[in-house]
PDB file of C-alpha atoms in Angstrom:
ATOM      1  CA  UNK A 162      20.317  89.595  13.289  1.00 57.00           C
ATOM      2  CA  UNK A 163      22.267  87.252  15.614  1.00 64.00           C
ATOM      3  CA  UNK A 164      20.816  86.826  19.199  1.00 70.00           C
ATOM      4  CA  UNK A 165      23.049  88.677  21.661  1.00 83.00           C
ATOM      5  CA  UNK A 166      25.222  86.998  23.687  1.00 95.00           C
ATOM      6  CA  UNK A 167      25.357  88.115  27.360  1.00 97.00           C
ATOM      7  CA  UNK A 168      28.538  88.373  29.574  1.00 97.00           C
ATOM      8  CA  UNK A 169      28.389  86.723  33.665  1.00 97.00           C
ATOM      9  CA  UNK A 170      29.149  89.592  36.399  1.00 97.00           C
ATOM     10  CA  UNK A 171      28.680  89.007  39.889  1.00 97.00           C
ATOM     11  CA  UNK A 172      28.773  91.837  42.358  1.00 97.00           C
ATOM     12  CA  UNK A 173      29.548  91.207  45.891  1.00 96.00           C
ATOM     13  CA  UNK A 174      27.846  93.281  48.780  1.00 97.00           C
ATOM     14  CA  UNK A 175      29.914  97.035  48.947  1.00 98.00           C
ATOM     15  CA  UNK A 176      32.259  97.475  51.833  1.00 98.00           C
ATOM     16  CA  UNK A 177      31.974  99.902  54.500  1.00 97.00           C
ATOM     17  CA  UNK A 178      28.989 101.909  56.299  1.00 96.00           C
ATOM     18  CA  UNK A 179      26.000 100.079  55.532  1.00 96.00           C
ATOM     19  CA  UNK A 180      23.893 103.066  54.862  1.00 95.00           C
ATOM     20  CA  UNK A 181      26.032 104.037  51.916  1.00 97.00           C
ATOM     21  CA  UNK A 182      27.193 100.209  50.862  1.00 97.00           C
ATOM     22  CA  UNK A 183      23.617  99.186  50.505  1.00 97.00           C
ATOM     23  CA  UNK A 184      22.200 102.107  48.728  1.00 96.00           C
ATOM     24  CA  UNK A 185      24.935 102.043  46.117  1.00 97.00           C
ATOM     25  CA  UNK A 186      24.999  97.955  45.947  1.00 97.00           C
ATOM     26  CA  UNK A 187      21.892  98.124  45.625  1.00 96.00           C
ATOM     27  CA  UNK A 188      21.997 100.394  41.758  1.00 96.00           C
ATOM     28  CA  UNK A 189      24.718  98.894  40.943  1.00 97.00           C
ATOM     29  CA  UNK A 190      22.518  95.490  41.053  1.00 97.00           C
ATOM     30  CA  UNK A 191      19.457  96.859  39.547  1.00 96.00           C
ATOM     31  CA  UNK A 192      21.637  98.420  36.453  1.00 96.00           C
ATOM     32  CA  UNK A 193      23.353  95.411  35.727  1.00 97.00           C
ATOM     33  CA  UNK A 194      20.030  93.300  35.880  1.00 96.00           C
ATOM     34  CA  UNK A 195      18.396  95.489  33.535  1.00 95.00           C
ATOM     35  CA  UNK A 196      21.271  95.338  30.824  1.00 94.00           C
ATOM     36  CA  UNK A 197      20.776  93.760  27.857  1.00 92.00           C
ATOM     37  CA  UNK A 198      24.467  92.252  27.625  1.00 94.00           C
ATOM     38  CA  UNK A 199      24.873  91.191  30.816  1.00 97.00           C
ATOM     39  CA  UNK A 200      24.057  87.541  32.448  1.00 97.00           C
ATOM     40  CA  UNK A 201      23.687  88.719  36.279  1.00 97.00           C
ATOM     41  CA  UNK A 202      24.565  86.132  38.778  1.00 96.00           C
ATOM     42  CA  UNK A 203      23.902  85.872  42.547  1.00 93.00           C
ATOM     43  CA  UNK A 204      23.255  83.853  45.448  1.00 89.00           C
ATOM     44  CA  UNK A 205      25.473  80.471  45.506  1.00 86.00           C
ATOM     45  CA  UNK A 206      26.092  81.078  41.554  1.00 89.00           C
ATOM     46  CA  UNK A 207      28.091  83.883  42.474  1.00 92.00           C
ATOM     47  CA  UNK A 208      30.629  82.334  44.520  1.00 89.00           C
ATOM     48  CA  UNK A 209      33.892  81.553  42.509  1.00 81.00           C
ATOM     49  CA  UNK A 210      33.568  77.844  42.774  1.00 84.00           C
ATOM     50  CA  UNK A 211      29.651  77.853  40.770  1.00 88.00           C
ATOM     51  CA  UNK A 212      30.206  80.972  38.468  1.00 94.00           C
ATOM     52  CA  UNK A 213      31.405  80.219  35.106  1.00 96.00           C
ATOM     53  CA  UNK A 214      35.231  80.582  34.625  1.00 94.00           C
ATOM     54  CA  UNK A 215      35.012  83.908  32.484  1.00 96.00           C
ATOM     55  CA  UNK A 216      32.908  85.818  34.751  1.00 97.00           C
ATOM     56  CA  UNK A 217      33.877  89.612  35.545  1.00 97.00           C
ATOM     57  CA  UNK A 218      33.210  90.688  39.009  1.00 97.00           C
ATOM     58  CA  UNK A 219      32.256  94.207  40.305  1.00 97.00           C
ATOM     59  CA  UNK A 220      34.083  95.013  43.458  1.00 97.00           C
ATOM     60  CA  UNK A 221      32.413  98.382  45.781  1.00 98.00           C
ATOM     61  CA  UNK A 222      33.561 100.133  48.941  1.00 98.00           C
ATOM     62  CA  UNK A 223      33.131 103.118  50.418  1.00 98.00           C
ATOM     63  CA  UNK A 224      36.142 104.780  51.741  1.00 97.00           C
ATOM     64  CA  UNK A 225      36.510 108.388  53.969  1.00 94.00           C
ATOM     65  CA  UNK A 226      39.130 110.731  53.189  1.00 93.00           C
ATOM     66  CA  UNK A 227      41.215 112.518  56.586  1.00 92.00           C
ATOM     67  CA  UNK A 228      37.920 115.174  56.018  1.00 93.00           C
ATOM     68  CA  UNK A 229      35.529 112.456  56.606  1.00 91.00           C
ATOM     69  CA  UNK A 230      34.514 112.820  53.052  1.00 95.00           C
ATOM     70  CA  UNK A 231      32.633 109.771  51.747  1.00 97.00           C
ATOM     71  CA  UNK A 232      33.771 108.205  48.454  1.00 97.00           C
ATOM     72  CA  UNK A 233      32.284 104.974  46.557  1.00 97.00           C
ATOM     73  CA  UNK A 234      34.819 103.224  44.555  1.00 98.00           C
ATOM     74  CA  UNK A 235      34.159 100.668  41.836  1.00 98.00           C
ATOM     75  CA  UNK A 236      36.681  98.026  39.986  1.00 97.00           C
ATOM     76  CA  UNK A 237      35.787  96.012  36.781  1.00 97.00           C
ATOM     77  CA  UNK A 238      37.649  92.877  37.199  1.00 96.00           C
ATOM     78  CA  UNK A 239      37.974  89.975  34.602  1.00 94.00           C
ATOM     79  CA  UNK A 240      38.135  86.751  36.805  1.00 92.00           C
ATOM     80  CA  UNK A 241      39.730  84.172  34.430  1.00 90.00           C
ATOM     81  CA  UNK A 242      43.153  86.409  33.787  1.00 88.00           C
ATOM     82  CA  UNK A 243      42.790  88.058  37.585  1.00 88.00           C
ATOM     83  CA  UNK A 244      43.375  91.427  35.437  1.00 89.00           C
ATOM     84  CA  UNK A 245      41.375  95.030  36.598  1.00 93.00           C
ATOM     85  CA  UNK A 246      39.512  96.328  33.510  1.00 93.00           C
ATOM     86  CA  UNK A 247      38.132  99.516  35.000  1.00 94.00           C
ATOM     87  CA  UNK A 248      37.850 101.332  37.939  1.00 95.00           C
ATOM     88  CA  UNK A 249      35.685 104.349  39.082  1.00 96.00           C
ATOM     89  CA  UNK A 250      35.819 107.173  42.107  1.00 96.00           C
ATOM     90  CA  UNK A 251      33.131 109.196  42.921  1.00 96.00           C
ATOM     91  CA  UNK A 252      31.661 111.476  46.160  1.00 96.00           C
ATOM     92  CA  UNK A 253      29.168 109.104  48.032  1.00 96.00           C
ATOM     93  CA  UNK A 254      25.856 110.414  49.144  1.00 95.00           C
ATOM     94  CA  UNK A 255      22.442 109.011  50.224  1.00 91.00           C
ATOM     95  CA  UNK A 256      21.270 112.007  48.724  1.00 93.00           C
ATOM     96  CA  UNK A 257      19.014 110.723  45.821  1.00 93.00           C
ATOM     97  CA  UNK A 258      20.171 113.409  43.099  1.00 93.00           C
ATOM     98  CA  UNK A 259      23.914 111.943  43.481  1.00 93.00           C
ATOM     99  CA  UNK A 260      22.957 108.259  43.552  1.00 93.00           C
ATOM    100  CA  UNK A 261      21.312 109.501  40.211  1.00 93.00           C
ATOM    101  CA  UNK A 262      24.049 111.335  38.815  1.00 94.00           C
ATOM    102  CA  UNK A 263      26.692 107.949  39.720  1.00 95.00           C
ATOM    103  CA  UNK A 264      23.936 105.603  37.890  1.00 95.00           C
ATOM    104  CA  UNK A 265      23.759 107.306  34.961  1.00 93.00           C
ATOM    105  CA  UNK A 266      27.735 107.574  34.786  1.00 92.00           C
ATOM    106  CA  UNK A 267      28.453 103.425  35.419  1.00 95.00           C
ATOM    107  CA  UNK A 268      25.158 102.988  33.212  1.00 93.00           C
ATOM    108  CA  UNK A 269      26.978 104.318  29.721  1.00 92.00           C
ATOM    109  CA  UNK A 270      29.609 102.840  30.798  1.00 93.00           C
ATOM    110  CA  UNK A 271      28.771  99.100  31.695  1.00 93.00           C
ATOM    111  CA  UNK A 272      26.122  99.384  28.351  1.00 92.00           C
ATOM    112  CA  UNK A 273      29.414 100.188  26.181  1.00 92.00           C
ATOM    113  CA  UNK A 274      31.660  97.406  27.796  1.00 92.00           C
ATOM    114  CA  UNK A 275      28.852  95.126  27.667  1.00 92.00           C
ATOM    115  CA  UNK A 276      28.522  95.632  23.432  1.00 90.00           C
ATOM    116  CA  UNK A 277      32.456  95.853  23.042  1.00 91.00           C
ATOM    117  CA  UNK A 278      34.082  93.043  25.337  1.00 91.00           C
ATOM    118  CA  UNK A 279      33.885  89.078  23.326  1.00 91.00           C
ATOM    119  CA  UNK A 280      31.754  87.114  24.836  1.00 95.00           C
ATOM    120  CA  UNK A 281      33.893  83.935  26.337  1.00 95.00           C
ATOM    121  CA  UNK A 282      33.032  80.263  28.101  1.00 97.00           C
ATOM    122  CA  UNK A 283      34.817  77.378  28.990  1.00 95.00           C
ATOM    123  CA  UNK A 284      34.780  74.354  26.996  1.00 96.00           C
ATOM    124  CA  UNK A 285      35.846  70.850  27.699  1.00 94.00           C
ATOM    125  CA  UNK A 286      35.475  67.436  25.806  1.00 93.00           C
ATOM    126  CA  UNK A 287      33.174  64.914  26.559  1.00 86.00           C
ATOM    127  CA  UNK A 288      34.490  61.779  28.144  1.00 85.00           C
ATOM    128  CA  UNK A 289      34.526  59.357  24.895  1.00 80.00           C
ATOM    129  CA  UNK A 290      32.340  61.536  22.560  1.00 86.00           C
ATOM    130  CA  UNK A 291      33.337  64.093  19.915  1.00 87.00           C
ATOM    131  CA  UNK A 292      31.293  66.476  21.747  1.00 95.00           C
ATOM    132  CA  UNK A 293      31.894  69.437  23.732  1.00 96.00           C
ATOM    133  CA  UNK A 294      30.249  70.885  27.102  1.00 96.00           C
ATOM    134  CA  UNK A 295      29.903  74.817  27.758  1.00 97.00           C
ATOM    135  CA  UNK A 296      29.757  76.422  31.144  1.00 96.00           C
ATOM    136  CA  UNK A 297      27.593  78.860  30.469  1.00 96.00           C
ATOM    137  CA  UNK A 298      23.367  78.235  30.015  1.00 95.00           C
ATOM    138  CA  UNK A 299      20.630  79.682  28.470  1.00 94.00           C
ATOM    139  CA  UNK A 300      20.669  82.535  30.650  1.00 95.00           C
ATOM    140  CA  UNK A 301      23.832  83.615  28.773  1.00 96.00           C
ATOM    141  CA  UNK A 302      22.075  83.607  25.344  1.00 96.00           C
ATOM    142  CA  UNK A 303      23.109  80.355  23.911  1.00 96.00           C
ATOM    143  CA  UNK A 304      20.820  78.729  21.682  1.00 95.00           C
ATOM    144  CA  UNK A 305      20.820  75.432  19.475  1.00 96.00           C
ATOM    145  CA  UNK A 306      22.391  76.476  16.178  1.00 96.00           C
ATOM    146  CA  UNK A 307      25.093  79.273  17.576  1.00 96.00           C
ATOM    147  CA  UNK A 308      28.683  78.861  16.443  1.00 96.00           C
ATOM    148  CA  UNK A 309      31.397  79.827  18.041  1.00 97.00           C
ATOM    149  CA  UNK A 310      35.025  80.359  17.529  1.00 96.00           C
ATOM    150  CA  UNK A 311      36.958  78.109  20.041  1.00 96.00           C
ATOM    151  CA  UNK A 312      40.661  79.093  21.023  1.00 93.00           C
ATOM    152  CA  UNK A 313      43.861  78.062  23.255  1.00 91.00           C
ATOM    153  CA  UNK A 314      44.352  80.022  26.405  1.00 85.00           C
ATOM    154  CA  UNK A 315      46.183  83.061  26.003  1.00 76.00           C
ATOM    155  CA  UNK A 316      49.743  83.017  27.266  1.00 72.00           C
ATOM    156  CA  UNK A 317      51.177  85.746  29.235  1.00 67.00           C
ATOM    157  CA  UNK A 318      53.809  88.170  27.944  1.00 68.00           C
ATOM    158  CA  UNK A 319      56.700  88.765  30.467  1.00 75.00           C
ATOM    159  CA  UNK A 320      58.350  91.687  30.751  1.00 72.00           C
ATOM    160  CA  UNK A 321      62.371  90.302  30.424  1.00 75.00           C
ATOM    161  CA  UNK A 322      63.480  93.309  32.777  1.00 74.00           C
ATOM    162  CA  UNK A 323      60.681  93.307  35.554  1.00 77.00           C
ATOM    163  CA  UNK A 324      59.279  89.887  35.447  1.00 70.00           C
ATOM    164  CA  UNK A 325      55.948  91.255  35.307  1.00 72.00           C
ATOM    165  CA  UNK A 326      52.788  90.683  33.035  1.00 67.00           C
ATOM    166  CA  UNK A 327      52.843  93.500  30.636  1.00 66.00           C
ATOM    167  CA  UNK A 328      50.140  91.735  28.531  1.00 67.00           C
ATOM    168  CA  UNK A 329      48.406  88.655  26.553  1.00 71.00           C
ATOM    169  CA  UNK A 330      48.805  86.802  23.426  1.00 73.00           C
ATOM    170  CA  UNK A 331      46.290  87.480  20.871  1.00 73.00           C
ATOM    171  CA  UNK A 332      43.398  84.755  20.841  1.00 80.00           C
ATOM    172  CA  UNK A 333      44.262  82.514  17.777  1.00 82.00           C
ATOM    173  CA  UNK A 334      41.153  80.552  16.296  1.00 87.00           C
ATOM    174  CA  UNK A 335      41.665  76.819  16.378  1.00 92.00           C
ATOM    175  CA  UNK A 336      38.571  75.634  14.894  1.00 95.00           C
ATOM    176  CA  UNK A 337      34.689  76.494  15.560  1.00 97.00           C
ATOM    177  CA  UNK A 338      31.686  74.609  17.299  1.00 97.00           C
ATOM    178  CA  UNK A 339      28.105  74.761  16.838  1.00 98.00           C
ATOM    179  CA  UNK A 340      25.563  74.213  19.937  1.00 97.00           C
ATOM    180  CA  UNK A 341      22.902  71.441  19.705  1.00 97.00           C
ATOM    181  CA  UNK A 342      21.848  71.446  22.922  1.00 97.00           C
ATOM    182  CA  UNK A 343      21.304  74.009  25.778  1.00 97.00           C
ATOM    183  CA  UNK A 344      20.474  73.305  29.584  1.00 95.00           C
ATOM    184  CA  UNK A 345      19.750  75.134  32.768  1.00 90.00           C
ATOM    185  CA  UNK A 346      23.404  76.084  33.303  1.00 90.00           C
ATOM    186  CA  UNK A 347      25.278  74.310  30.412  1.00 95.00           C
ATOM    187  CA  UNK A 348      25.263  73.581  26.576  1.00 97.00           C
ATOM    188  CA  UNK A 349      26.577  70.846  24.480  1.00 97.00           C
ATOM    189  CA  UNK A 350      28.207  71.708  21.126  1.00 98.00           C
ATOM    190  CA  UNK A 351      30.256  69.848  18.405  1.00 97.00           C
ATOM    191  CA  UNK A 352      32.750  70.657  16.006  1.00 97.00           C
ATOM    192  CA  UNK A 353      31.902  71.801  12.215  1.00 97.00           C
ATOM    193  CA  UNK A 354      32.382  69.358   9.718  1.00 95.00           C
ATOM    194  CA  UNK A 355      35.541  68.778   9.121  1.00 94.00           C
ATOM    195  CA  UNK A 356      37.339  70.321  12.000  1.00 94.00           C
ATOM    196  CA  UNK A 357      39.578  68.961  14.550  1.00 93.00           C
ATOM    197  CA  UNK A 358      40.142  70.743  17.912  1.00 94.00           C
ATOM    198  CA  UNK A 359      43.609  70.184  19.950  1.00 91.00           C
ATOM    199  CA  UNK A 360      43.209  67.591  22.180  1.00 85.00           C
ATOM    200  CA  UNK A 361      45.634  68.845  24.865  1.00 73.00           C
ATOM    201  CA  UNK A 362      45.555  72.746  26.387  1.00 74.00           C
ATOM    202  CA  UNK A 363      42.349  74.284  27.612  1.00 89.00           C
ATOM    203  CA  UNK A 364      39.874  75.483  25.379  1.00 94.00           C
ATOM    204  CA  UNK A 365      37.701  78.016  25.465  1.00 95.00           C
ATOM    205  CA  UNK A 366      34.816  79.469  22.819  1.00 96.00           C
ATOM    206  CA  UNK A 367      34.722  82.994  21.659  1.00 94.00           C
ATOM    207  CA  UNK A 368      32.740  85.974  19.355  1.00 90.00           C
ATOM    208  CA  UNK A 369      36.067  87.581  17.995  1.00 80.00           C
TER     209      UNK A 369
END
């Protein structure tokens, strides 16, 4: 079977009263870390200019209705397109049977994205070299050997009455590379025999 590849999510610090931001940060964290499909990063990693392009991003606050009912809300958002994937609402509690009841909600949930959603990096050419670098290491589950399919940035589809992004091209396949070499927090790959990549437009590899 073919080694898993595993997705980057960072997840900022929730929003609001501490006692309830920290308690529910801190599951959110410890689910994510302990999924199979998912590459967690924190620390300086996390910040937009270190993570790796396609990362997706968990966003948590907690927010008080006019009752002064506590609520924690979650959003799923893909980075790269700046696009919400998912979002969740639930009653917040420090009360440890409802932090249970929320994990094992988002838990499904993230383990179900995590298998369905294409794994994605970044790749650009190598100064001079018919060679290709990756943003993402071996924390991501790159190994020598892999191939990938490597596509053209989606372009947007505009709505002609509202001006609005109503949705994406389809990925299109414009060759495939194969990874020779993996570091800390990049790989090095090369095109198959016998294909050429576009020179111009930025690339980026793919499981379709």
């Amino acid at each position: 079977d073919p080694v898993p590849l595993r997705h980057a999510v960072a997840c900022p610090p929730f929003k609001g009263p501490a006692d309830l931001a920290d308690a529910y940060h801190a599951q959110m964290v410890k689910m994510l870390k302990a999924t199979d499909g998912i590459e967690y990063l924190e620390g300086a990693r996390a910040s937009t200019r270190r993570a790796p392009e396609f990362t997706y991003r968990i966003n948590g606050s907690i927010l008080q209705n006019e009752e002064g009912q506590s609520f924690v809300v979650v959003t799923l958002m893909d980075d790269a397109r700046k696009e919400q994937i998912a979002s969740y609402v639930a009653p917040a509690s420090t009360d440890p049977a409802s932090l249970a009841a929320w994990e094992q909600t988002l838990e499904r949930d993230i383990q179900r994205r995590a298998s369905k959603l294409p794994f994605e990096c970044r790749i650009r050419r190598q100064m001079g070299q018919n060679s290709y670098t990756l943003d993402r290491g071996p924390g991501s589950g790159l190994q020598p050997g892999m191939v990938l399919h490597v596509a053209l940035d989606e372009e947007p589809l505009i709505s002609p009455v509202t001006g609005e992004v109503i949705g994406r091209d389809s990925p299109r396949a414009v060759g495939q590379i194969q990874v020779f070499r993996v570091m800390e927090r990049a790989a090095y790959a090369r095109p198959l025999p016998g294909v050429q990549l576009p020179r111009s437009g930025k690339l980026y590899a793919r499981t379709f």
